[in-house]
Each structure stands twice: as C-alpha cells, then as structure tokens.
mmCIF file of C-alpha atoms in Angstrom:
data_model
loop_
_atom_site.group_PDB
_atom_site.id
_atom_site.type_symbol
_atom_site.label_atom_id
_atom_site.label_comp_id
_atom_site.label_asym_id
_atom_site.label_seq_id
_atom_site.Cartn_x
_atom_site.Cartn_y
_atom_site.Cartn_z
ATOM 1 C CA GLN P 988 -0.037 -0.369 0.156
ATOM 2 C CA LYS P 989 1.474 3.326 -1.130
ATOM 3 C CA GLU P 990 2.063 5.636 1.931
ATOM 4 C CA VAL P 991 -0.267 8.840 0.463
ATOM 5 C CA GLU P 992 -2.416 7.890 -2.852
ATOM 6 C CA GLN P 993 -3.139 10.863 -5.298
ATOM 7 C CA ASN P 994 -5.317 10.982 -8.452
ATOM 8 C CA SER P 995 -2.235 11.764 -10.502
ATOM 9 C CA GLY P 996 -5.417 13.608 -12.912
ATOM 10 C CA PRO P 997 -5.062 15.392 -14.726
ATOM 11 C CA LEU P 998 -8.309 17.285 -12.907
ATOM 12 C CA SER P 999 -10.281 20.028 -15.493
ATOM 13 C CA VAL P 1000 -12.069 22.644 -14.449
ATOM 14 C CA PRO P 1001 -13.502 25.496 -15.816
ATOM 15 C CA GLU P 1002 -12.269 28.998 -14.777
ATOM 16 C CA GLY P 1003 -14.615 30.124 -11.619
ATOM 17 C CA ALA P 1004 -15.390 26.594 -10.291
ATOM 18 C CA ILE P 1005 -14.682 24.628 -7.271
ATOM 19 C CA ALA P 1006 -11.568 22.286 -7.624
ATOM 20 C CA SER P 1007 -11.504 19.033 -5.120
ATOM 21 C CA LEU P 1008 -8.230 17.040 -4.651
ATOM 22 C CA ASN P 1009 -8.346 14.280 -2.657
ATOM 23 C CA CYS P 1010 -5.334 12.404 -1.109
ATOM 24 C CA THR P 1011 -5.472 9.372 1.929
ATOM 25 C CA TYR P 1012 -2.830 8.163 4.195
ATOM 26 C CA SER P 1013 -1.597 5.234 5.517
ATOM 27 C CA ASP P 1014 0.203 5.888 8.821
ATOM 28 C CA ARG P 1015 -2.320 6.939 11.389
ATOM 29 C CA GLY P 1016 0.569 8.283 13.043
ATOM 30 C CA SER P 1017 0.232 11.329 10.810
ATOM 31 C CA GLN P 1018 -0.108 14.367 12.707
ATOM 32 C CA SER P 1019 -0.191 17.125 10.624
ATOM 33 C CA PHE P 1020 -1.232 17.700 7.324
ATOM 34 C CA PHE P 1021 0.605 20.002 4.251
ATOM 35 C CA TRP P 1022 -0.398 21.064 1.051
ATOM 36 C CA TYR P 1023 1.858 22.012 -1.380
ATOM 37 C CA ARG P 1024 1.902 23.556 -4.938
ATOM 38 C CA GLN P 1025 4.098 23.485 -7.358
ATOM 39 C CA TYR P 1026 4.516 24.809 -10.878
ATOM 40 C CA SER P 1027 6.613 22.566 -13.045
ATOM 41 C CA GLY P 1028 10.145 22.423 -13.198
ATOM 42 C CA LYS P 1029 9.266 24.711 -9.823
ATOM 43 C CA SER P 1030 9.873 23.864 -5.911
ATOM 44 C CA PRO P 1031 6.845 23.034 -4.019
ATOM 45 C CA GLU P 1032 5.100 26.144 -2.113
ATOM 46 C CA LEU P 1033 2.959 25.793 1.286
ATOM 47 C CA ILE P 1034 -0.629 26.618 0.680
ATOM 48 C CA MET P 1035 -1.743 25.274 3.766
ATOM 49 C CA PHE P 1036 -1.995 23.015 6.372
ATOM 50 C CA ILE P 1037 -3.542 21.211 8.673
ATOM 51 C CA TYR P 1038 -3.260 19.399 12.201
ATOM 52 C CA SER P 1039 -6.423 18.926 13.619
ATOM 53 C CA ASN P 1040 -9.974 17.068 11.820
ATOM 54 C CA GLY P 1041 -12.578 19.173 10.564
ATOM 55 C CA ASP P 1042 -12.336 22.467 8.291
ATOM 56 C CA LYS P 1043 -9.889 25.115 7.878
ATOM 57 C CA GLU P 1044 -10.425 27.867 5.340
ATOM 58 C CA ASP P 1045 -7.929 30.392 3.933
ATOM 59 C CA GLY P 1046 -8.826 32.490 1.856
ATOM 60 C CA ARG P 1047 -9.770 30.630 -1.537
ATOM 61 C CA PHE P 1048 -8.711 27.245 0.045
ATOM 62 C CA THR P 1049 -10.377 24.778 1.960
ATOM 63 C CA ALA P 1050 -8.179 22.045 3.810
ATOM 64 C CA GLN P 1051 -10.917 18.975 5.117
ATOM 65 C CA LEU P 1052 -9.160 16.047 7.461
ATOM 66 C CA ASN P 1053 -10.563 13.210 8.740
ATOM 67 C CA LYS P 1054 -7.834 11.376 11.061
ATOM 68 C CA ALA P 1055 -10.565 8.876 10.896
ATOM 69 C CA SER P 1056 -10.786 7.873 7.617
ATOM 70 C CA GLN P 1057 -7.142 8.414 6.982
ATOM 71 C CA TYR P 1058 -8.828 11.685 4.391
ATOM 72 C CA VAL P 1059 -7.296 14.891 3.410
ATOM 73 C CA SER P 1060 -8.853 17.030 1.023
ATOM 74 C CA LEU P 1061 -8.388 20.212 -0.636
ATOM 75 C CA LEU P 1062 -11.140 22.468 -2.463
ATOM 76 C CA ILE P 1063 -9.959 25.283 -4.522
ATOM 77 C CA ARG P 1064 -12.700 28.262 -4.929
ATOM 78 C CA ASP P 1065 -13.418 30.424 -7.914
ATOM 79 C CA SER P 1066 -10.921 28.613 -9.473
ATOM 80 C CA GLN P 1067 -8.412 30.682 -11.920
ATOM 81 C CA PRO P 1068 -6.092 29.699 -14.771
ATOM 82 C CA SER P 1069 -3.304 30.745 -12.480
ATOM 83 C CA ASP P 1070 -3.644 27.165 -10.115
ATOM 84 C CA SER P 1071 -2.957 25.388 -12.846
ATOM 85 C CA ALA P 1072 -0.314 23.222 -10.843
ATOM 86 C CA THR P 1073 0.395 20.197 -9.422
ATOM 87 C CA TYR P 1074 -0.851 19.927 -5.922
ATOM 88 C CA LEU P 1075 0.925 17.951 -3.544
ATOM 89 C CA CYS P 1076 -0.505 16.261 -0.745
ATOM 90 C CA ALA P 1077 2.076 15.465 2.251
ATOM 91 C CA PRO P 1078 1.846 14.111 5.500
ATOM 92 C CA ARG P 1079 3.683 14.361 8.251
ATOM 93 C CA SER P 1080 4.213 12.003 11.637
ATOM 94 C CA GLY P 1081 4.832 15.410 14.323
ATOM 95 C CA GLY P 1082 6.921 17.697 15.676
ATOM 96 C CA TYR P 1083 10.506 18.757 13.280
ATOM 97 C CA GLN P 1084 10.101 15.063 10.895
ATOM 98 C CA LYS P 1085 10.134 14.516 7.505
ATOM 99 C CA VAL P 1086 6.934 15.186 5.156
ATOM 100 C CA THR P 1087 5.850 12.226 3.092
ATOM 101 C CA PHE P 1088 4.781 13.161 -0.475
ATOM 102 C CA GLY P 1089 1.961 11.694 -2.762
ATOM 103 C CA ILE P 1090 2.475 11.410 -6.476
ATOM 104 C CA GLY P 1091 0.163 15.108 -6.662
ATOM 105 C CA THR P 1092 -2.243 16.270 -8.847
ATOM 106 C CA LYS P 1093 -1.726 17.851 -11.267
ATOM 107 C CA LEU P 1094 -4.745 20.276 -12.003
ATOM 108 C CA GLN P 1095 -6.058 22.491 -15.112
ATOM 109 C CA VAL P 1096 -8.341 25.389 -14.704
ATOM 110 C CA ILE P 1097 -10.107 26.324 -18.174
ATOM 111 C CA PRO P 1098 -10.410 29.937 -19.151
ATOM 112 C CA GLU U 182 7.050 34.514 3.098
ATOM 113 C CA PRO U 183 10.447 32.754 4.286
ATOM 114 C CA GLU U 184 13.522 32.403 2.092
ATOM 115 C CA VAL U 185 15.418 29.665 1.282
ATOM 116 C CA THR U 186 18.114 29.254 -1.363
ATOM 117 C CA GLN U 187 19.929 26.925 -2.999
ATOM 118 C CA THR U 188 23.383 27.189 -5.396
ATOM 119 C CA PRO U 189 23.966 26.666 -7.757
ATOM 120 C CA SER U 190 20.345 25.911 -9.899
ATOM 121 C CA HIS U 191 21.656 23.871 -12.258
ATOM 122 C CA GLN U 192 24.964 21.376 -12.420
ATOM 123 C CA VAL U 193 25.629 18.924 -14.624
ATOM 124 C CA THR U 194 28.665 17.186 -14.267
ATOM 125 C CA GLN U 195 30.128 13.591 -14.786
ATOM 126 C CA MET U 196 29.635 10.526 -14.375
ATOM 127 C CA GLY U 197 31.620 9.600 -11.301
ATOM 128 C CA GLN U 198 32.289 13.143 -10.561
ATOM 129 C CA GLU U 199 31.877 14.516 -6.884
ATOM 130 C CA VAL U 200 29.263 17.642 -6.743
ATOM 131 C CA ILE U 201 28.622 19.292 -3.733
ATOM 132 C CA LEU U 202 25.024 21.225 -4.052
ATOM 133 C CA ARG U 203 24.539 24.081 -1.545
ATOM 134 C CA CYS U 204 21.743 25.643 0.651
ATOM 135 C CA VAL U 205 20.976 28.378 3.427
ATOM 136 C CA PRO U 206 18.382 27.716 5.166
ATOM 137 C CA ILE U 207 15.752 30.690 6.712
ATOM 138 C CA SER U 208 18.090 32.074 9.638
ATOM 139 C CA ASN U 209 18.733 30.838 13.145
ATOM 140 C CA HIS U 210 16.951 27.573 12.331
ATOM 141 C CA LEU U 211 18.675 24.099 13.788
ATOM 142 C CA TYR U 212 16.475 21.917 11.326
ATOM 143 C CA PHE U 213 17.208 21.515 8.235
ATOM 144 C CA TYR U 214 15.969 18.572 5.236
ATOM 145 C CA TRP U 215 17.443 17.494 1.956
ATOM 146 C CA TYR U 216 14.518 16.020 -0.858
ATOM 147 C CA ARG U 217 15.328 15.123 -4.070
ATOM 148 C CA GLN U 218 13.026 14.645 -6.719
ATOM 149 C CA ILE U 219 13.055 12.705 -10.522
ATOM 150 C CA LEU U 220 11.592 14.065 -13.345
ATOM 151 C CA GLY U 221 8.226 12.796 -13.766
ATOM 152 C CA GLN U 222 8.444 11.344 -10.071
ATOM 153 C CA LYS U 223 7.233 12.439 -6.642
ATOM 154 C CA VAL U 224 9.409 14.606 -3.950
ATOM 155 C CA GLU U 225 11.459 12.287 -1.899
ATOM 156 C CA PHE U 226 12.975 12.512 1.381
ATOM 157 C CA LEU U 227 16.764 12.121 1.662
ATOM 158 C CA VAL U 228 17.560 13.701 5.281
ATOM 159 C CA SER U 229 17.405 15.463 8.128
ATOM 160 C CA PHE U 230 20.580 17.672 9.603
ATOM 161 C CA TYR U 231 19.328 19.178 13.685
ATOM 162 C CA ASN U 232 22.078 20.874 15.838
ATOM 163 C CA ASN U 233 25.032 19.522 13.354
ATOM 164 C CA GLU U 234 24.222 15.395 13.621
ATOM 165 C CA ILE U 235 22.007 13.782 10.873
ATOM 166 C CA SER U 236 18.007 13.330 12.171
ATOM 167 C CA GLU U 237 16.646 10.159 10.345
ATOM 168 C CA LYS U 238 18.245 9.408 6.624
ATOM 169 C CA SER U 239 16.617 7.273 4.067
ATOM 170 C CA GLU U 240 17.409 4.510 2.327
ATOM 171 C CA ILE U 241 18.251 6.802 -1.206
ATOM 172 C CA PHE U 242 21.036 9.113 1.171
ATOM 173 C CA ASP U 243 23.649 5.345 0.875
ATOM 174 C CA ASP U 244 27.216 5.963 1.578
ATOM 175 C CA GLN U 245 27.793 7.765 -1.510
ATOM 176 C CA PHE U 246 25.900 11.620 0.265
ATOM 177 C CA SER U 247 27.070 13.129 2.850
ATOM 178 C CA VAL U 248 25.601 16.543 4.669
ATOM 179 C CA GLU U 249 27.646 18.841 6.411
ATOM 180 C CA ARG U 250 27.224 22.851 7.932
ATOM 181 C CA PRO U 251 30.056 23.605 6.849
ATOM 182 C CA ASP U 252 29.510 27.199 8.875
ATOM 183 C CA GLY U 253 26.968 28.775 10.522
ATOM 184 C CA SER U 254 24.673 29.817 7.882
ATOM 185 C CA ASN U 255 24.936 27.097 4.882
ATOM 186 C CA PHE U 256 24.504 23.662 4.730
ATOM 187 C CA THR U 257 26.469 21.378 1.752
ATOM 188 C CA LEU U 258 25.026 17.781 0.587
ATOM 189 C CA LYS U 259 27.768 16.549 -1.336
ATOM 190 C CA ILE U 260 27.521 13.264 -3.904
ATOM 191 C CA ARG U 261 30.716 11.405 -3.714
ATOM 192 C CA SER U 262 30.898 9.745 -7.417
ATOM 193 C CA THR U 263 27.967 10.498 -9.201
ATOM 194 C CA LYS U 264 25.446 8.377 -11.066
ATOM 195 C CA LEU U 265 22.619 8.568 -14.175
ATOM 196 C CA GLU U 266 20.554 8.115 -11.899
ATOM 197 C CA ASP U 267 21.353 10.535 -9.636
ATOM 198 C CA SER U 268 20.395 13.280 -12.023
ATOM 199 C CA ALA U 269 16.871 15.605 -10.225
ATOM 200 C CA MET U 270 16.092 18.170 -8.671
ATOM 201 C CA TYR U 271 17.671 18.621 -4.874
ATOM 202 C CA PHE U 272 15.608 20.710 -3.298
ATOM 203 C CA CYS U 273 16.508 21.761 0.980
ATOM 204 C CA ALA U 274 13.536 23.018 3.259
ATOM 205 C CA SER U 275 13.903 24.729 6.559
ATOM 206 C CA PRO U 276 11.186 24.649 8.932
ATOM 207 C CA GLY U 277 9.606 28.592 9.523
ATOM 208 C CA THR U 278 9.367 31.250 11.940
ATOM 209 C CA THR U 279 5.974 30.937 13.421
ATOM 210 C CA GLY U 280 6.603 27.910 14.893
ATOM 211 C CA ASP U 281 3.925 25.740 13.007
ATOM 212 C CA ASN U 282 7.260 23.415 12.112
ATOM 213 C CA GLU U 283 6.222 23.929 8.065
ATOM 214 C CA GLN U 284 8.487 23.253 5.605
ATOM 215 C CA PHE U 285 9.714 26.085 3.544
ATOM 216 C CA PHE U 286 11.486 25.038 0.568
ATOM 217 C CA GLY U 287 14.616 26.433 -2.101
ATOM 218 C CA PRO U 288 13.857 26.756 -5.502
ATOM 219 C CA GLY U 289 16.311 23.686 -6.074
ATOM 220 C CA THR U 290 19.008 22.883 -8.130
ATOM 221 C CA ARG U 291 18.721 20.209 -11.115
ATOM 222 C CA LEU U 292 21.667 18.569 -11.320
ATOM 223 C CA THR U 293 22.881 16.422 -14.540
ATOM 224 C CA VAL U 294 24.796 13.776 -14.694
ATOM 225 C CA LEU U 295 26.381 12.535 -18.323
#
C-alpha cells in the first residue's frame, strides 16, 4: 500500500468553479498535513496545513481532514488559470519529522 | 514568506565526479532537510539534519551522500561519485519562524549527470 495516494489527474475544471483534490494516507501516526503547489520545473510551495479534524479555510483554499478515514482534501474556490499546477499532499508524523509526498494531482483550470 | 536559497541552480557533471550542492536555510533554525525529485516522479526525502547531526535518513541516502554544515549559515549535500540515476532536482527545506513546524522549500538545484 502506498503511503500517500492521490489521483494523478489531470483534473480539469472551468475557471470560477470549485476544484476538489483528494488524498488518503496509510500512516495512522500522521499528525499534520500539508498541501503544496508545484508548478512545472519549480519547487513545492506551501499553500496550507491542517492538524485537527474538520475544515480550515484560508482565502480561496479550504483543507478538510478526517483522521478516522485517513483522508485529507483541498478545495479551491473560484479557480483561476493561475491555479493550474500539481498539488502535493504531504502528511507528517509529528514535530520536525520529514514530510512524505504523494505523486500529486495535476490541476488544469480552463479559461 | 521566509526564503531558502540554493546554489547552483543547475549543475552538469560527468558520471563518477563529485558534486556539492549548497543551501542557505531560514536563519537561526536548527532543523534542515534535503529532498530530491526525479523528473516525473514524486518528491522523496533524503535526510534531515538537526543541530549539526543527521537525525534521520532514507534508504536513498547511502554512503555516496553526505551532508555538512561548514559554517553557521550554510548547508551542503555532497555526492561523492555521481551516477546517471542521481540526475534529479535537489531541494533543501527549512522550517519557518512561526512555530508551526511547516517546511519551506528552496528553489532547487537541477543536477544532470552525463
């Protein structure tokens, strides 16, 4: 079983729509969860992180976490063409431990 | 947003040669990480470094790799005898300053082994 599973996509959404990105993880000891955005040829850019079950909102982004289901998601409202990138889910077991990346979901926002 | 810097941005080397990749993390942080990403694949953890010692390393980080802190602000990743399969983007990462333990990535060094 893969440590972090994401649908590689591409996920295509029209401009202005809501993009929903999903991730499941296998390590029940994971305590914090990061979402990174990666443009082609660039480094991962931290979008947001979540520690507690439930929703966390930051601007157009909402992260959702369900530890019982080992599931984390990212919603992007009012999607823009500039949001077109690969979105990486990255759980961490705690403290200053390494993060473990999934393969990422490629998002395409169609103008 | 805190900034992590890396040099060089691109390194081309011959197989068997030694390379040194450099990183300047967010200041005054004791934790530091190296990751790599082979083209088209996921980002993989190499090693974490805490207070001048390796705290964790992956199976990728074999005897050909080493990490050092030559001075107070710089970190290096050395590959002693490069192989074709070492061609990848190498990222360093550093926690930020907010206390949330997030990891900020540098822009990366693209290593090409010929």
